[in-house]
Amino acid sequence: MKSQPAGTYKTSGMGAGAAYHLAFAGLLKANGVDPMLVTHVPSQGAAPGFQELASGGVQIIPSSLPEGLSMMQAERSRPIAVLAEERLAAFPDVPTATEATGVEFSGGTWRGVVGPQDLEAEVAEKLAAAVQAVATSEEFTTFMNDKGFGAAAYNPEEFEAFLASQHTSVGEIMNDLGLAQRQE
């Protein structure tokens, strides 16, 4: 990608600034590739992005592996890497981005539960305990693993630190892509 003119490679499968757009741009940056060299073609999700891939309009779809499963099974696409810290149980042959590039990187979408700043401590503790119970339950973890989604369960302090880290790293990528509303 570094040696090709800007626009040679195109991505799709999400709107500009969506989690996988930012994660892929972060992967490029971590590997010394200017994210602006790759043209992003916004779409209303992975399904239309994969249609663009199948028709030759784009070359890369940063998405969850389960979203691309039918295209992989039809041999219309192939997974290059997963942007997780570890390989996914449902896709054991797909290397992590770190394994594929030799540069440590993980990113992508995540889920979390937050409340208002003034949420009563007792309510916050009950909510945190309920979320932790679900997120660490055998039923949830089995479902997520079987479907090919990564999962991590953070306590409130860990999630707060994670959010702060995401704010910083995603903010940098948004600045690099010209998507930030303000410079920080």
Short mmCIF file of C-alpha atoms in Angstrom, two decimals:
data_model
loop_
_atom_site.label_atom_id
_atom_site.label_comp_id
_atom_site.label_asym_id
_atom_site.label_seq_id
_atom_site.Cartn_x
_atom_site.Cartn_y
_atom_site.Cartn_z
CA MET A 1 0.00 0.00 0.00
CA LYS A 2 2.86 2.36 0.80
CA SER A 3 4.22 2.16 -2.73
CA GLN A 4 0.88 2.63 -4.52
CA PRO A 5 -0.77 5.93 -5.39
CA ALA A 6 -3.48 7.18 -3.04
CA GLY A 7 -6.83 5.63 -3.91
CA THR A 8 -5.38 2.39 -5.32
CA TYR A 9 -6.99 0.51 -2.43
CA LYS A 10 -10.54 1.15 -1.27
CA THR A 11 -12.47 0.03 1.80
CA SER A 12 -16.18 -0.12 2.49
CA GLY A 13 -18.63 -1.79 4.84
CA MET A 14 -19.41 1.08 7.21
CA GLY A 15 -19.85 4.82 7.44
CA ALA A 16 -16.90 7.18 7.72
CA GLY A 17 -15.70 7.27 11.31
CA ALA A 18 -17.38 4.01 12.31
CA ALA A 19 -15.51 1.63 14.60
CA TYR A 20 -14.09 -0.62 11.89
CA HIS A 21 -13.11 2.33 9.69
CA LEU A 22 -11.14 3.82 12.58
CA ALA A 23 -9.68 0.44 13.59
CA PHE A 24 -8.45 -0.26 10.05
CA ALA A 25 -6.96 3.23 9.82
CA GLY A 26 -5.26 2.59 13.17
CA LEU A 27 -3.85 -0.69 11.86
CA LEU A 28 -2.47 1.09 8.80
CA LYS A 29 -0.93 3.84 10.92
CA ALA A 30 0.62 1.31 13.33
CA ASN A 31 2.25 -0.32 10.30
CA GLY A 32 3.63 2.94 8.90
CA VAL A 33 1.00 3.38 6.20
CA ASP A 34 -0.71 6.75 5.87
CA PRO A 35 -4.44 5.95 6.33
CA MET A 36 -5.27 8.64 3.78
CA LEU A 37 -3.71 6.47 1.05
CA VAL A 38 -6.73 4.15 1.30
CA THR A 39 -10.01 5.56 0.04
CA HIS A 40 -13.02 4.87 2.21
CA VAL A 41 -16.31 4.30 0.37
CA PRO A 42 -19.07 4.76 2.98
CA SER A 43 -21.88 2.22 3.03
CA GLN A 44 -24.85 1.28 5.17
CA GLY A 45 -23.04 -1.67 6.75
CA ALA A 46 -21.00 -4.72 5.91
CA ALA A 47 -23.57 -6.36 3.59
CA PRO A 48 -23.45 -3.61 0.93
CA GLY A 49 -19.69 -3.40 1.46
CA PHE A 50 -19.32 -7.08 0.65
CA GLN A 51 -21.43 -6.53 -2.49
CA GLU A 52 -18.92 -3.86 -3.52
CA LEU A 53 -16.10 -6.29 -2.80
CA ALA A 54 -17.70 -9.04 -4.89
CA SER A 55 -18.23 -6.64 -7.79
CA GLY A 56 -14.64 -5.37 -7.65
CA GLY A 57 -15.45 -1.83 -6.51
CA VAL A 58 -13.40 -2.14 -3.31
CA GLN A 59 -10.63 -4.44 -2.12
CA ILE A 60 -10.99 -4.39 1.66
CA ILE A 61 -13.92 -4.79 4.07
CA PRO A 62 -12.97 -4.18 7.70
CA SER A 63 -15.79 -5.95 9.53
CA SER A 64 -16.42 -8.62 12.09
CA LEU A 65 -15.59 -12.06 10.76
CA PRO A 66 -19.16 -13.35 11.32
CA GLU A 67 -20.46 -10.62 8.99
CA GLY A 68 -18.26 -11.95 6.20
CA LEU A 69 -18.85 -15.65 6.84
CA SER A 70 -21.21 -16.26 3.91
CA MET A 71 -18.81 -14.51 1.51
CA MET A 72 -15.93 -16.59 2.88
CA GLN A 73 -17.96 -19.79 2.50
CA ALA A 74 -18.82 -18.79 -1.08
CA GLU A 75 -15.08 -18.20 -1.69
CA ARG A 76 -15.78 -14.59 -2.67
CA SER A 77 -13.60 -13.21 0.11
CA ARG A 78 -10.90 -14.39 2.48
CA PRO A 79 -10.04 -13.22 5.95
CA ILE A 80 -6.62 -11.64 6.29
CA ALA A 81 -6.45 -11.00 10.03
CA VAL A 82 -8.57 -10.39 13.09
CA LEU A 83 -7.98 -7.14 14.97
CA ALA A 84 -8.21 -8.90 18.33
CA GLU A 85 -5.51 -9.63 20.87
CA GLU A 86 -6.05 -13.38 20.41
CA ARG A 87 -7.34 -15.57 17.61
CA LEU A 88 -11.08 -16.20 17.70
CA ALA A 89 -12.22 -19.71 18.58
CA ALA A 90 -14.73 -19.75 15.70
CA PHE A 91 -11.98 -18.74 13.23
CA PRO A 92 -8.84 -20.45 14.56
CA ASP A 93 -6.97 -20.28 11.24
CA VAL A 94 -7.25 -16.50 10.97
CA PRO A 95 -4.17 -14.83 12.50
CA THR A 96 -4.35 -11.75 14.65
CA ALA A 97 -3.20 -8.49 13.06
CA THR A 98 -0.15 -8.65 15.30
CA GLU A 99 0.71 -12.13 14.00
CA ALA A 100 0.08 -11.12 10.39
CA THR A 101 2.11 -7.90 10.46
CA GLY A 102 4.58 -8.31 13.31
CA VAL A 103 3.33 -5.00 14.73
CA GLU A 104 1.25 -5.10 17.91
CA PHE A 105 -2.27 -3.87 17.20
CA SER A 106 -5.85 -4.59 18.17
CA GLY A 107 -9.00 -2.59 17.66
CA GLY A 108 -12.55 -2.68 16.44
CA THR A 109 -15.94 -2.39 17.97
CA TRP A 110 -16.87 -2.85 21.59
CA ARG A 111 -19.93 -2.83 23.79
CA GLY A 112 -20.41 -1.30 27.19
CA VAL A 113 -22.97 -0.06 29.66
CA VAL A 114 -22.78 3.45 31.09
CA GLY A 115 -25.03 5.60 33.22
CA PRO A 116 -25.40 9.28 34.02
CA GLN A 117 -22.63 10.98 35.99
CA ASP A 118 -24.91 11.44 39.00
CA LEU A 119 -26.12 7.82 39.15
CA GLU A 120 -26.50 6.76 42.77
CA ALA A 121 -23.60 4.56 43.93
CA GLU A 122 -25.94 1.76 45.06
CA VAL A 123 -27.63 1.67 41.66
CA ALA A 124 -24.29 1.76 39.84
CA GLU A 125 -22.99 -1.14 41.93
CA LYS A 126 -26.10 -3.25 41.23
CA LEU A 127 -25.91 -2.48 37.52
CA ALA A 128 -22.18 -3.28 37.40
CA ALA A 129 -22.74 -6.59 39.19
CA ALA A 130 -25.58 -7.53 36.82
CA VAL A 131 -23.52 -6.66 33.74
CA GLN A 132 -20.53 -8.58 35.07
CA ALA A 133 -22.73 -11.62 35.79
CA VAL A 134 -24.07 -11.63 32.23
CA ALA A 135 -20.74 -10.85 30.55
CA THR A 136 -18.95 -13.66 32.38
CA SER A 137 -21.79 -16.18 32.18
CA GLU A 138 -21.16 -19.44 30.38
CA GLU A 139 -24.18 -18.86 28.13
CA PHE A 140 -22.95 -15.43 26.97
CA THR A 141 -19.28 -16.37 26.55
CA THR A 142 -20.19 -19.58 24.70
CA PHE A 143 -22.52 -17.66 22.37
CA MET A 144 -19.92 -14.98 21.65
CA ASN A 145 -17.14 -17.52 21.07
CA ASP A 146 -19.28 -19.82 18.92
CA LYS A 147 -20.41 -16.93 16.72
CA GLY A 148 -16.89 -15.56 16.33
CA PHE A 149 -17.16 -12.42 18.42
CA GLY A 150 -14.54 -11.47 20.95
CA ALA A 151 -15.61 -10.57 24.46
CA ALA A 152 -13.98 -9.00 27.49
CA ALA A 153 -15.58 -8.21 30.82
CA TYR A 154 -14.26 -5.16 32.64
CA ASN A 155 -15.20 -3.88 36.06
CA PRO A 156 -16.21 -0.18 36.20
CA GLU A 157 -12.69 1.06 36.91
CA GLU A 158 -11.18 -1.02 34.09
CA PHE A 159 -13.91 0.11 31.69
CA GLU A 160 -13.29 3.75 32.63
CA ALA A 161 -9.57 3.31 31.87
CA PHE A 162 -10.44 1.54 28.60
CA LEU A 163 -12.74 4.41 27.58
CA ALA A 164 -10.02 6.96 28.32
CA SER A 165 -7.56 4.98 26.22
CA GLN A 166 -10.07 4.69 23.38
CA HIS A 167 -10.79 8.42 23.55
CA THR A 168 -7.11 9.16 23.02
CA SER A 169 -6.34 6.60 20.31
CA VAL A 170 -9.57 7.08 18.36
CA GLY A 171 -9.17 10.85 18.63
CA GLU A 172 -5.72 10.63 17.02
CA ILE A 173 -7.04 8.53 14.14
CA MET A 174 -10.02 10.83 13.64
CA ASN A 175 -7.59 13.76 13.45
CA ASP A 176 -5.45 11.86 10.94
CA LEU A 177 -8.50 11.19 8.77
CA GLY A 178 -9.81 14.76 9.02
CA LEU A 179 -12.97 13.54 10.78
CA ALA A 180 -12.50 15.19 14.17
CA GLN A 181 -14.82 18.05 15.01
CA ARG A 182 -12.18 19.54 17.27
CA GLN A 183 -8.46 19.05 17.75
CA GLU A 184 -7.37 17.83 21.20
#
